[in-house]
XYZ file of C-alpha atoms in Angstrom:
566
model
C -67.082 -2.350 119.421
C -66.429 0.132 116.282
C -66.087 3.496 116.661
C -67.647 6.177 114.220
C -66.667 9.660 113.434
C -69.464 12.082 114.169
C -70.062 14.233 111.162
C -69.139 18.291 111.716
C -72.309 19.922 111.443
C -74.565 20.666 113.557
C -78.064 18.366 114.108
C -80.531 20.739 112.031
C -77.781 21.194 109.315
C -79.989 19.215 107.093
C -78.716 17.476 103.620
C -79.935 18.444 100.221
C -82.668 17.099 99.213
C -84.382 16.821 95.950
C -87.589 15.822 94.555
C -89.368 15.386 91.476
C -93.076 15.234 91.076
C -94.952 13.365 88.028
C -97.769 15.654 87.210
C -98.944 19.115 87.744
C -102.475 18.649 88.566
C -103.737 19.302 92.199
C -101.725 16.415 93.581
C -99.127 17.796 92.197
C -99.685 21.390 93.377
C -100.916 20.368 96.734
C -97.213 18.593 97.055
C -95.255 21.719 95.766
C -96.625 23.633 98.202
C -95.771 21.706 101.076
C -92.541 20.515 100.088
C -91.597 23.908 99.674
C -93.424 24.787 103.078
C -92.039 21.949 105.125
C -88.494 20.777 103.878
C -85.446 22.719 103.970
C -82.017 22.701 101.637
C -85.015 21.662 99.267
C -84.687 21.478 95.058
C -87.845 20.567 93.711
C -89.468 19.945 89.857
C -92.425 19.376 88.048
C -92.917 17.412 84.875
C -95.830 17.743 83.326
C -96.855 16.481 79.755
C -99.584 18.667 79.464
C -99.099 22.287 78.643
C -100.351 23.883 81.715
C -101.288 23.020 85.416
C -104.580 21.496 86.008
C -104.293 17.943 85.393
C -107.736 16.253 84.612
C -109.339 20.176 84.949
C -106.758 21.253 82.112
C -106.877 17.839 80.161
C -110.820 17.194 79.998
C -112.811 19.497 77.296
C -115.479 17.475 76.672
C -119.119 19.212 76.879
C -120.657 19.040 79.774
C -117.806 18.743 81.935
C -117.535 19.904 85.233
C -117.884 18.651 89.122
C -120.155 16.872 90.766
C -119.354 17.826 94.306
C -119.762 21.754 95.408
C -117.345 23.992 94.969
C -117.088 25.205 97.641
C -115.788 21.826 98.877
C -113.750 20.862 96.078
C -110.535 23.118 96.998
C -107.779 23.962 98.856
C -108.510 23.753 102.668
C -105.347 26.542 103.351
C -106.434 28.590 99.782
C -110.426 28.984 99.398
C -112.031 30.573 96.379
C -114.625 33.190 97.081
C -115.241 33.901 93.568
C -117.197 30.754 92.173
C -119.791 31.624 90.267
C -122.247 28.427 90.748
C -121.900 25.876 93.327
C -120.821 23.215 90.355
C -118.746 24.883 88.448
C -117.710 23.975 84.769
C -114.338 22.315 84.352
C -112.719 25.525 82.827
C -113.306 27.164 85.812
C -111.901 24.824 87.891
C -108.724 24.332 86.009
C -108.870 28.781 86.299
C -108.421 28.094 90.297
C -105.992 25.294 89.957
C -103.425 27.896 87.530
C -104.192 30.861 90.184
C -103.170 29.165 92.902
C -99.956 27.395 91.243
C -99.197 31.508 90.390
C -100.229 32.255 93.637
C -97.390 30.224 95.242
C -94.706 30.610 92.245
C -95.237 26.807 91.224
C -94.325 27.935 87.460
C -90.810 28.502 88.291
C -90.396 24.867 88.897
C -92.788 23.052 86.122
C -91.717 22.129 82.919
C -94.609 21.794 80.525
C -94.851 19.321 77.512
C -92.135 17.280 78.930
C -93.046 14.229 79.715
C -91.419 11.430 81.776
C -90.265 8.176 79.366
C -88.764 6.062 81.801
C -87.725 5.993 85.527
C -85.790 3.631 87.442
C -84.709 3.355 91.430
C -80.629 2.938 91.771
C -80.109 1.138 94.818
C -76.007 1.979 94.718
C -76.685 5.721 95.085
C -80.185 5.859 96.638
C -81.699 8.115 93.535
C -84.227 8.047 90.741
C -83.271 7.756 87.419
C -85.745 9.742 84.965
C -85.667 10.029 81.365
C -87.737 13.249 80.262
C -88.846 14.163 76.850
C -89.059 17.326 76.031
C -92.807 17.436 74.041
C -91.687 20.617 71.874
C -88.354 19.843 70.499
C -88.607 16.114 70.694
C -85.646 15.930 72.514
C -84.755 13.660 75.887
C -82.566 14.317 78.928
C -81.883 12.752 81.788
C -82.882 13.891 85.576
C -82.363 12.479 89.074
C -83.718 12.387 92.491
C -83.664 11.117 96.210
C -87.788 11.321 96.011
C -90.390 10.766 93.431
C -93.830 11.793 94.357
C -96.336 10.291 91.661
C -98.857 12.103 90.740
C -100.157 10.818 87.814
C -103.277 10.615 88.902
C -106.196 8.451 87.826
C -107.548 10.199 84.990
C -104.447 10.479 82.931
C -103.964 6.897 80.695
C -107.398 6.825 79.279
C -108.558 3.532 77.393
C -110.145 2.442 74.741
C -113.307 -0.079 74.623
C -112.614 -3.376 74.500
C -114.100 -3.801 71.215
C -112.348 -5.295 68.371
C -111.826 -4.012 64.771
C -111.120 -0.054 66.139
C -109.251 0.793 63.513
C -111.314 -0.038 60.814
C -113.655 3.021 61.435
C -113.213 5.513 59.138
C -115.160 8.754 60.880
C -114.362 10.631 63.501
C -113.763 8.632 67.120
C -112.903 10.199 70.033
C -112.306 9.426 73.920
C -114.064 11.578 76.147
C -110.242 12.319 77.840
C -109.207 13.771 74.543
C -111.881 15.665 73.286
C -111.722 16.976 69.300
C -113.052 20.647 69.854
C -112.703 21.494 66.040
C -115.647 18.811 65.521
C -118.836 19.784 64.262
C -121.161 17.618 65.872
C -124.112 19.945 64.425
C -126.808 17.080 62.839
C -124.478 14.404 62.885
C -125.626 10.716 64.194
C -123.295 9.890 66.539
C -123.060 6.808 68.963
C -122.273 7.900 72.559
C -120.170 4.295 74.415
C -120.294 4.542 78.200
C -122.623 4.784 81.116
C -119.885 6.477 83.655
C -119.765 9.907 85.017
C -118.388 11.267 81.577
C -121.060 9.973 79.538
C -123.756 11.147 81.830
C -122.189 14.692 81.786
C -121.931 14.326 77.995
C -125.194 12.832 76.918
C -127.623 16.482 77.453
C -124.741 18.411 75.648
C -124.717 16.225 72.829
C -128.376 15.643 72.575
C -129.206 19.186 71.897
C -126.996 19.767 68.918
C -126.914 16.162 67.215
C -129.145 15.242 64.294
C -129.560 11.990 65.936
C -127.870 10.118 69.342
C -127.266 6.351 69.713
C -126.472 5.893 73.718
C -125.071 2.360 74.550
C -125.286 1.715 78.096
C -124.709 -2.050 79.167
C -124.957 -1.579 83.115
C -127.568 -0.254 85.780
C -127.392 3.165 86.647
C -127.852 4.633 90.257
C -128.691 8.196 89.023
C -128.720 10.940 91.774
C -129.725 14.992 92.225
C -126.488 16.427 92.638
C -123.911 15.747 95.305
C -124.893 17.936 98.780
C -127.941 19.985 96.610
C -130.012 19.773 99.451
C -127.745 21.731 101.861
C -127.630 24.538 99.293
C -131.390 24.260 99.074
C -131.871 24.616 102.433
C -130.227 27.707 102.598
C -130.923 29.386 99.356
C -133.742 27.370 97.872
C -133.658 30.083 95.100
C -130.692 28.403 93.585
C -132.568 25.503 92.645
C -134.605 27.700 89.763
C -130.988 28.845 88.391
C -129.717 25.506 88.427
C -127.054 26.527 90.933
C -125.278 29.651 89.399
C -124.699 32.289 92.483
C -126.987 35.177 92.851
C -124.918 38.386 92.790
C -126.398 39.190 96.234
C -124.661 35.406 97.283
C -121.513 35.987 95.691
C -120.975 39.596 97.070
C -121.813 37.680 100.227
C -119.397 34.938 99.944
C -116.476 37.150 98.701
C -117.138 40.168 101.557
C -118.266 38.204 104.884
C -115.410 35.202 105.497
C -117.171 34.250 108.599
C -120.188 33.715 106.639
C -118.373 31.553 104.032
C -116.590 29.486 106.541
C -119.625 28.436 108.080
C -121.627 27.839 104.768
C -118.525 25.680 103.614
C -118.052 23.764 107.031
C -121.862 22.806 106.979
C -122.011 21.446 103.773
C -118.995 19.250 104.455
C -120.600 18.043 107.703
C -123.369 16.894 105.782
C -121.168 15.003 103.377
C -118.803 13.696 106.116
C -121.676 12.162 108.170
C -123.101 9.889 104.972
C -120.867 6.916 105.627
C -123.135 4.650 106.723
C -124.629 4.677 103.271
C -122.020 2.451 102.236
C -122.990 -0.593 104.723
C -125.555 -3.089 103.405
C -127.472 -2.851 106.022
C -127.585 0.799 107.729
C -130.605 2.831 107.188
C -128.955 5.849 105.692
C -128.407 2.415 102.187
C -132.284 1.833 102.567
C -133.201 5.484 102.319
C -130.798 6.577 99.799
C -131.859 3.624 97.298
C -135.575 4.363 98.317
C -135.235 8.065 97.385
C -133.416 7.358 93.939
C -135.822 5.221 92.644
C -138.222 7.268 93.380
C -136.545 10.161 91.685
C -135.737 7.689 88.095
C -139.441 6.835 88.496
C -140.699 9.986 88.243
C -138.095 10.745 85.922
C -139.030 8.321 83.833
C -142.901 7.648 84.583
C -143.657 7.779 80.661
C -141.250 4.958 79.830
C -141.258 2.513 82.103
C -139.780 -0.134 80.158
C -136.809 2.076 80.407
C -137.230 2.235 83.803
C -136.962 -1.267 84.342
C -133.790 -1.560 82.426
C -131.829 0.897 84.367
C -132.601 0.644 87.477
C -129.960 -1.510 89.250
C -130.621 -4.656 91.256
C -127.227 -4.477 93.004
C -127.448 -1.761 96.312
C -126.483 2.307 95.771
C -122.977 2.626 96.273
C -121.723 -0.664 94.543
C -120.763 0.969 91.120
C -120.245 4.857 91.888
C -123.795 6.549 91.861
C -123.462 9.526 89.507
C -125.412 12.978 89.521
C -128.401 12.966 86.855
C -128.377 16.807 85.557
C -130.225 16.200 82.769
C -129.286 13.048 81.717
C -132.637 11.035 82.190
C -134.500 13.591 80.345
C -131.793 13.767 77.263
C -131.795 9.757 77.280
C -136.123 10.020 76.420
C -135.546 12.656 73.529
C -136.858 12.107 70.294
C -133.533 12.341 68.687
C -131.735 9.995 71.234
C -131.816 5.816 71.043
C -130.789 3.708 74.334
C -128.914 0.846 73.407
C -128.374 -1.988 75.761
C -127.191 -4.564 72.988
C -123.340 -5.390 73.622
C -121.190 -4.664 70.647
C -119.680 -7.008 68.453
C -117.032 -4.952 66.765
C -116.157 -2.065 64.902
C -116.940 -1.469 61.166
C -115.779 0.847 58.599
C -118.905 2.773 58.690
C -119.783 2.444 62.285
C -120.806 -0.589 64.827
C -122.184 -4.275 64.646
C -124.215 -5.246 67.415
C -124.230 -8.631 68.691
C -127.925 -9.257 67.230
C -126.337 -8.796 63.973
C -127.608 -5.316 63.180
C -125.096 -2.537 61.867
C -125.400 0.974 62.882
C -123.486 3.720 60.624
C -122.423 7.015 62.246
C -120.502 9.828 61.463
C -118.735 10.276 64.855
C -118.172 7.548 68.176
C -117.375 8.883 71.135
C -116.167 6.341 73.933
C -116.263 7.730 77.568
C -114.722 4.304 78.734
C -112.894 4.873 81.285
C -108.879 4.687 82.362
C -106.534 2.399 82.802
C -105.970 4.098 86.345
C -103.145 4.238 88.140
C -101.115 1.984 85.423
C -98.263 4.702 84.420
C -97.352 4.725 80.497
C -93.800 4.882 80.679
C -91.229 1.841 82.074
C -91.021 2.780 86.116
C -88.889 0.264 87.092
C -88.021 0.011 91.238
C -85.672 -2.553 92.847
C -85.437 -6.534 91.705
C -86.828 -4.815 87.998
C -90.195 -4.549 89.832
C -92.250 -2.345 87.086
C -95.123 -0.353 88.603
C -96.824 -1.102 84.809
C -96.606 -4.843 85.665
C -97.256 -4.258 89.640
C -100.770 -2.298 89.000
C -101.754 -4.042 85.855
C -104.426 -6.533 87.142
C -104.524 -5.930 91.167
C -102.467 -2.887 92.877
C -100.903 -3.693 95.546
C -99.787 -0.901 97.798
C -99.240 -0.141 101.439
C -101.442 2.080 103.047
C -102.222 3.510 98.975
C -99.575 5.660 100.176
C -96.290 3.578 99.089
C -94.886 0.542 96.865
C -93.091 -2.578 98.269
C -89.946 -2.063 96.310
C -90.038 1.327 95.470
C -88.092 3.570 98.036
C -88.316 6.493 98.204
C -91.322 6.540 96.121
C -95.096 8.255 97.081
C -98.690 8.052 95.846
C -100.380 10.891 95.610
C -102.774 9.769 95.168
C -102.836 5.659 94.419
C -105.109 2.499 94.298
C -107.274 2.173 97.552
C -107.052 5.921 98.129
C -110.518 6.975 96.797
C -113.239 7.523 99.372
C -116.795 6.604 98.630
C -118.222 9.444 100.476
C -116.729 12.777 101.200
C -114.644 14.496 98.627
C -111.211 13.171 97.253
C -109.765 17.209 97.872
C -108.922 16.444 101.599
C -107.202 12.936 100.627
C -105.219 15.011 98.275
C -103.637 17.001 101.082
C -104.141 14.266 103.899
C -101.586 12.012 101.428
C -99.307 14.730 100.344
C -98.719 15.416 103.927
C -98.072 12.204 104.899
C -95.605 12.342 102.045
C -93.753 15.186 102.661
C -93.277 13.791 106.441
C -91.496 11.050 105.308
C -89.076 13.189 103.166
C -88.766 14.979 106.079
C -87.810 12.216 108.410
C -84.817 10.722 105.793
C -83.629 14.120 105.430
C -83.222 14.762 109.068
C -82.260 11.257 110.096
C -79.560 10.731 107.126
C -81.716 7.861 105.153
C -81.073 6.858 101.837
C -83.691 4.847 101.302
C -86.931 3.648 102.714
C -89.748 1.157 101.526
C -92.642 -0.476 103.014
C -91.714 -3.780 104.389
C -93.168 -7.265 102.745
C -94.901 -7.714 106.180
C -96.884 -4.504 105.951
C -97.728 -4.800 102.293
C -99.189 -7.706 102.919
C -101.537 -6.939 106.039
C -102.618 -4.027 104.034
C -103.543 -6.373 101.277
C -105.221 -8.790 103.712
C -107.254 -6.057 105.398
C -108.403 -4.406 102.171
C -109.746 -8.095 100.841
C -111.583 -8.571 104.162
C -113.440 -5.258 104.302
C -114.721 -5.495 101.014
C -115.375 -9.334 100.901
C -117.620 -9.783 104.202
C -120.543 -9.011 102.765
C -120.782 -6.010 105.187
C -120.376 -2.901 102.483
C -121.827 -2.619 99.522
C -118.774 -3.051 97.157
C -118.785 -6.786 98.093
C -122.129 -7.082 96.090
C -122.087 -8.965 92.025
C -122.307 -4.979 90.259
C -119.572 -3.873 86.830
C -117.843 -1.311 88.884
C -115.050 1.176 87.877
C -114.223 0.533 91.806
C -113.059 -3.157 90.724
C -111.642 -2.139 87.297
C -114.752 -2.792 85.197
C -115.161 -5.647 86.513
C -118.208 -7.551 88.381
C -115.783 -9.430 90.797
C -112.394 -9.165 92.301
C -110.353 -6.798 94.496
C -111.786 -3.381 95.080
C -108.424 -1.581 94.000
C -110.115 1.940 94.421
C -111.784 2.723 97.613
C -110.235 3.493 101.000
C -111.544 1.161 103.761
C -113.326 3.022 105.457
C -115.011 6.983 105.946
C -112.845 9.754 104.639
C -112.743 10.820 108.232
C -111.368 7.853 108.767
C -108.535 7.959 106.089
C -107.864 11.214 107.468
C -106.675 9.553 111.185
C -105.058 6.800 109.699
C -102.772 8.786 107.962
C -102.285 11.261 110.642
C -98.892 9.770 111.121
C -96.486 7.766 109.594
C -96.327 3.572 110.866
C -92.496 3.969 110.905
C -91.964 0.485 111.766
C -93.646 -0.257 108.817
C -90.751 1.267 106.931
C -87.616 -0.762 106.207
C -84.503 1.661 106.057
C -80.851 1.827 104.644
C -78.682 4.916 105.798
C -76.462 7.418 103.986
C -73.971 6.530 106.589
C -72.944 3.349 108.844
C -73.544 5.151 111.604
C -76.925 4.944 112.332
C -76.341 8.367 114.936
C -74.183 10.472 112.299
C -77.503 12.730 112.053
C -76.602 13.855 115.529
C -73.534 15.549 114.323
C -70.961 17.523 116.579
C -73.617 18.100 119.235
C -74.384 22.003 118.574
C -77.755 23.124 116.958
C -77.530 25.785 114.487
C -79.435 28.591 116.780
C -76.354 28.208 119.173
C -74.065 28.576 116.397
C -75.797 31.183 114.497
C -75.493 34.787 117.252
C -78.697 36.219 118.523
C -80.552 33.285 117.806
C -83.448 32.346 120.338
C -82.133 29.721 122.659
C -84.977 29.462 124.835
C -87.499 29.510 122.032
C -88.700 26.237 123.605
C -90.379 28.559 126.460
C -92.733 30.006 123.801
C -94.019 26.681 123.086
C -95.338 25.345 126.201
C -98.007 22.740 126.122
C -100.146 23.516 129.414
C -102.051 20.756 130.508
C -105.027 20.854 131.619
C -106.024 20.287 135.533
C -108.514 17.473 136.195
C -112.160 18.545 138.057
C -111.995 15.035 139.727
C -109.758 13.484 141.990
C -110.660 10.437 140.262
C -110.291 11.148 136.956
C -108.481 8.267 135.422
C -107.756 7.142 138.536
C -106.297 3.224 139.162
């Protein structure tokens, strides 16, 4: 049998560690904070191509946009904001909370803005990341390395273009909703509006009201809501609904001054968003009486055009394409000055768009909310065997657990495909994943691992388990619908949603499968964590040694006899 030397230090001595994270929106924020919080003998940076933090908050300036979940439940759980001033807040004052709490917790001492990662590869020889970053300013590119990547590119970063041929051709002004002109004049311009998604139905009213004329091309059904957990709000402060959410000053004094008061307004309105899972199954009630009550709502809505009616309302159940708030929407759509559209288009032309009936529509400016090619990263990120995450997520992600990539150690999504939840709020993934995360980092730092990556076995179980929730015809994302949720398609893989209730993500990533993992070590002992048997509170003087008496775990005693009794 071979003998190893122990290593002399002691067991809590831990390594140096360091990690770089892709992106400095609240995925990246939320993993800053914990890193630093969690892992010691840490070095940790941000790249972020953008020029502030914020991510989609910072990058998105398009009228109109904002959230379309309540503040108050679209933060921090550790770092609330008492200071909102409406219950949907505009997406500048989002992106305000995102920079004060990335000052709050010294995050801009390790970003680097308008530097952008080019290319990243996994070196299996020394166990780090390879990154080449280019600096945005000076044009420049150096190289960086890591034993930990967490991605956080996000979904909303590598916008697209409509499939539409003959783009360039157009010679006005075109824009994606993800890069918004703000030096544009819209001001009596005809424009054509491409999209039906959340974007476009946050952009529509805006546009409406300052265009000389608006031509809206929507191609799919459209589940149209009231907003996301109004009726909690109204329930307590029916007021709001005449102010179209913006605070009271009597509410905000109230939020900011009484925290017991805004705990328990913020925990009830995420009960009643936590407990609407059932919505999602073909055949619960909460399904019937959701797509009862939105019809009835776009009937009304639309009770002088029923012809329009007819043509948006969807024949596939709520839930199957992602239902988006109406705030205002329907009533810009029936303007005088606006034109629905539901003819496919042909191509592009120099002066504006041919439709397929052969018609040609000239405008001065196209704007295309049409979506992202989400989760696909822009730059080469190349893992072992020349795997290429560009390649790996192109057509159908695969992932295990959304969490990690079969071949790329050492490598988190935060967050990835399969990681969306259809009801709930994506903030608490965001911190449910980064935790998860970080508790891997911490177990290879502790436990001298060099690398670790989901095994073939797991990936594919994952795989197999994703394809038969949303193929048995129990949940609505099985159903024939054009879904973002399926990549724009009407069939296929659901690549975004999480199997399940958000509660449910939450306990499934409570803690790590490590025999999921498949490891290599810094060291061939598998033991040399253990070092030369001393902790450093023994070696260190007046360190607690009984500390563990302060953290006794009393349990409790049974009122029966029989209580779990053989």
């Amino acid at each position: 049998m071979p003998s190893f030397d122990f290593e002399n230090r002691s067991i809590d001595d831990v390594r140096p560690i360091r990690v770089l994270i892709i992106g400095a929106g609240p995925c990246g924020i939320i993993s800053a904070i914990r890193l630093r919080q969690r892992i010691k003998n840490l070095s940790i940076q941000i790249f972020e191509k953008n020029d502030e933090f914020g991510g989609t908050w910072h990058q998105h300036r398009y009228p109109g946009v904002g959230c379309d979940i309540p503040a108050l439940s679209y933060q921090l759980t550790f770092d609330p904001n008492r200071e909102w001033t409406s219950m949907y807040p505009c997406g500048k004052e989002i992106g305000d909370y995102w920079k004060r709490v990335a000052k709050k917790y010294r995050l801009y001492d390790i970003a680097k803005f308008c530097h952008e990662v080019i290319h990243a590869q996994w070196d299996d020889k020394t166990g780090k990341w390879k990154m080449m970053v280019k600096d945005l300013v000076t044009g420049t590119s150096f190289d960086d390395e890591a034993d930990f990547v967490f991605n956080c590119i996000g979904q909303f970063n590598n916008w697209k273009w409509p499939d539409i041929p003959n783009r360039q051709e157009y010679k006005g002004m075109i824009m994606h909703s993800a890069a918004w002109n703000e030096t544009f004049d819209f001001g009596e311009k005809k424009v054509a509006l491409i999209g039906s998604g959340s974007s476009a139905v946050q952009i529509l009213p805006k546009l409406q009201s300052i265009v000389g004329h608006l031509d809206a091309y929507i191609r799919n059904q459209m589940w149209l809501s009231p907003r996301f957990g109004a009726d909690y709000t109204l329930q307590n402060h029916p007021e709001l609904g005449e102010r179209n959410f913006v605070l009271t000053d009597d509410l905000r004094k109230r939020f900011s001054s009484d925290s017991e008061y805004y705990d328990r307004y913020r925990k009830g309105m995420e009960t009643g968003m936590n407990s609407l899972h059932g919505f999602t199954l073909l055949d619960h009630p909460l399904q019937a009486a959701f797509r009862e009550f939105m019809t009835k709502d776009m009937k009304e809505k639309l009770a002088n055009y029923p012809h329009l009616f007819s043509k948006l309302l969807p024949t596939f159940p709520a839930g199957c394409r992602r239902v988006t708030p109406d705030v205002g929407f329907l009533e810009a759509l029936v303007r005088d000055n606006v034109t629905y559209i539901d003819q496919n288009i042909r191509r592009f032309t120099p002066t504006g768009l041919e439709t397929f009936d052969g018609t040609i529509h000239d405008y001065d400016a196209i704007v295309c909310a049409t979506g992202y090619n989400s989760f696909v990263p822009s730059f080469p990120f190349v893992g072992r065997d020349l795997a290429d995450l560009r390649e790996k997520f192109k057509n159908t992600p695969t992932t295990y657990l959304s969490v990690a990539v079969e071949n790329f150690p050492n490598m988190f999504l935060i967050t990835g495909p399969n990681s969306e939840v259809g009801t709930g709020h994506s903030m608490i993934v965001f911190e449910k994943v980064a935790d998860y995360a970080v508790k891997c980092v911490a177990k290879a730092q502790f436990e001298q691992i060099k690398a670790m990556c989901p095994s073939h076995q797991a990936v594919v179980h994952w795989t197999n388990h994703l394809s038969s929730y949303f193929s048995d015809h129990r949940t609505v994302y099985g159903e024939p619908c054009r879904s973002a949720y399926r990549d724009g398609k009407t069939k296929g893989s659901n690549t975004a949603l999480w199997p399940g209730s958000v509660l449910h993500l939450i306990r499934a990533l409570q803690e790590p499968r490590w025999q999921d993992f498949e490891y290599q070590y810094l060291n061939e002992n598998l033991f040399a964590y253990l070092g030369d048997g001393w902790t450093d509170l023994e070696k260190k003087a007046g360190g607690d040694t009984a500390y563990y008496l302060d953290e006794i775990d009393v349990p409790p005693i049974p009122q029966s006899a029989s209580v779990n009794a053989g």
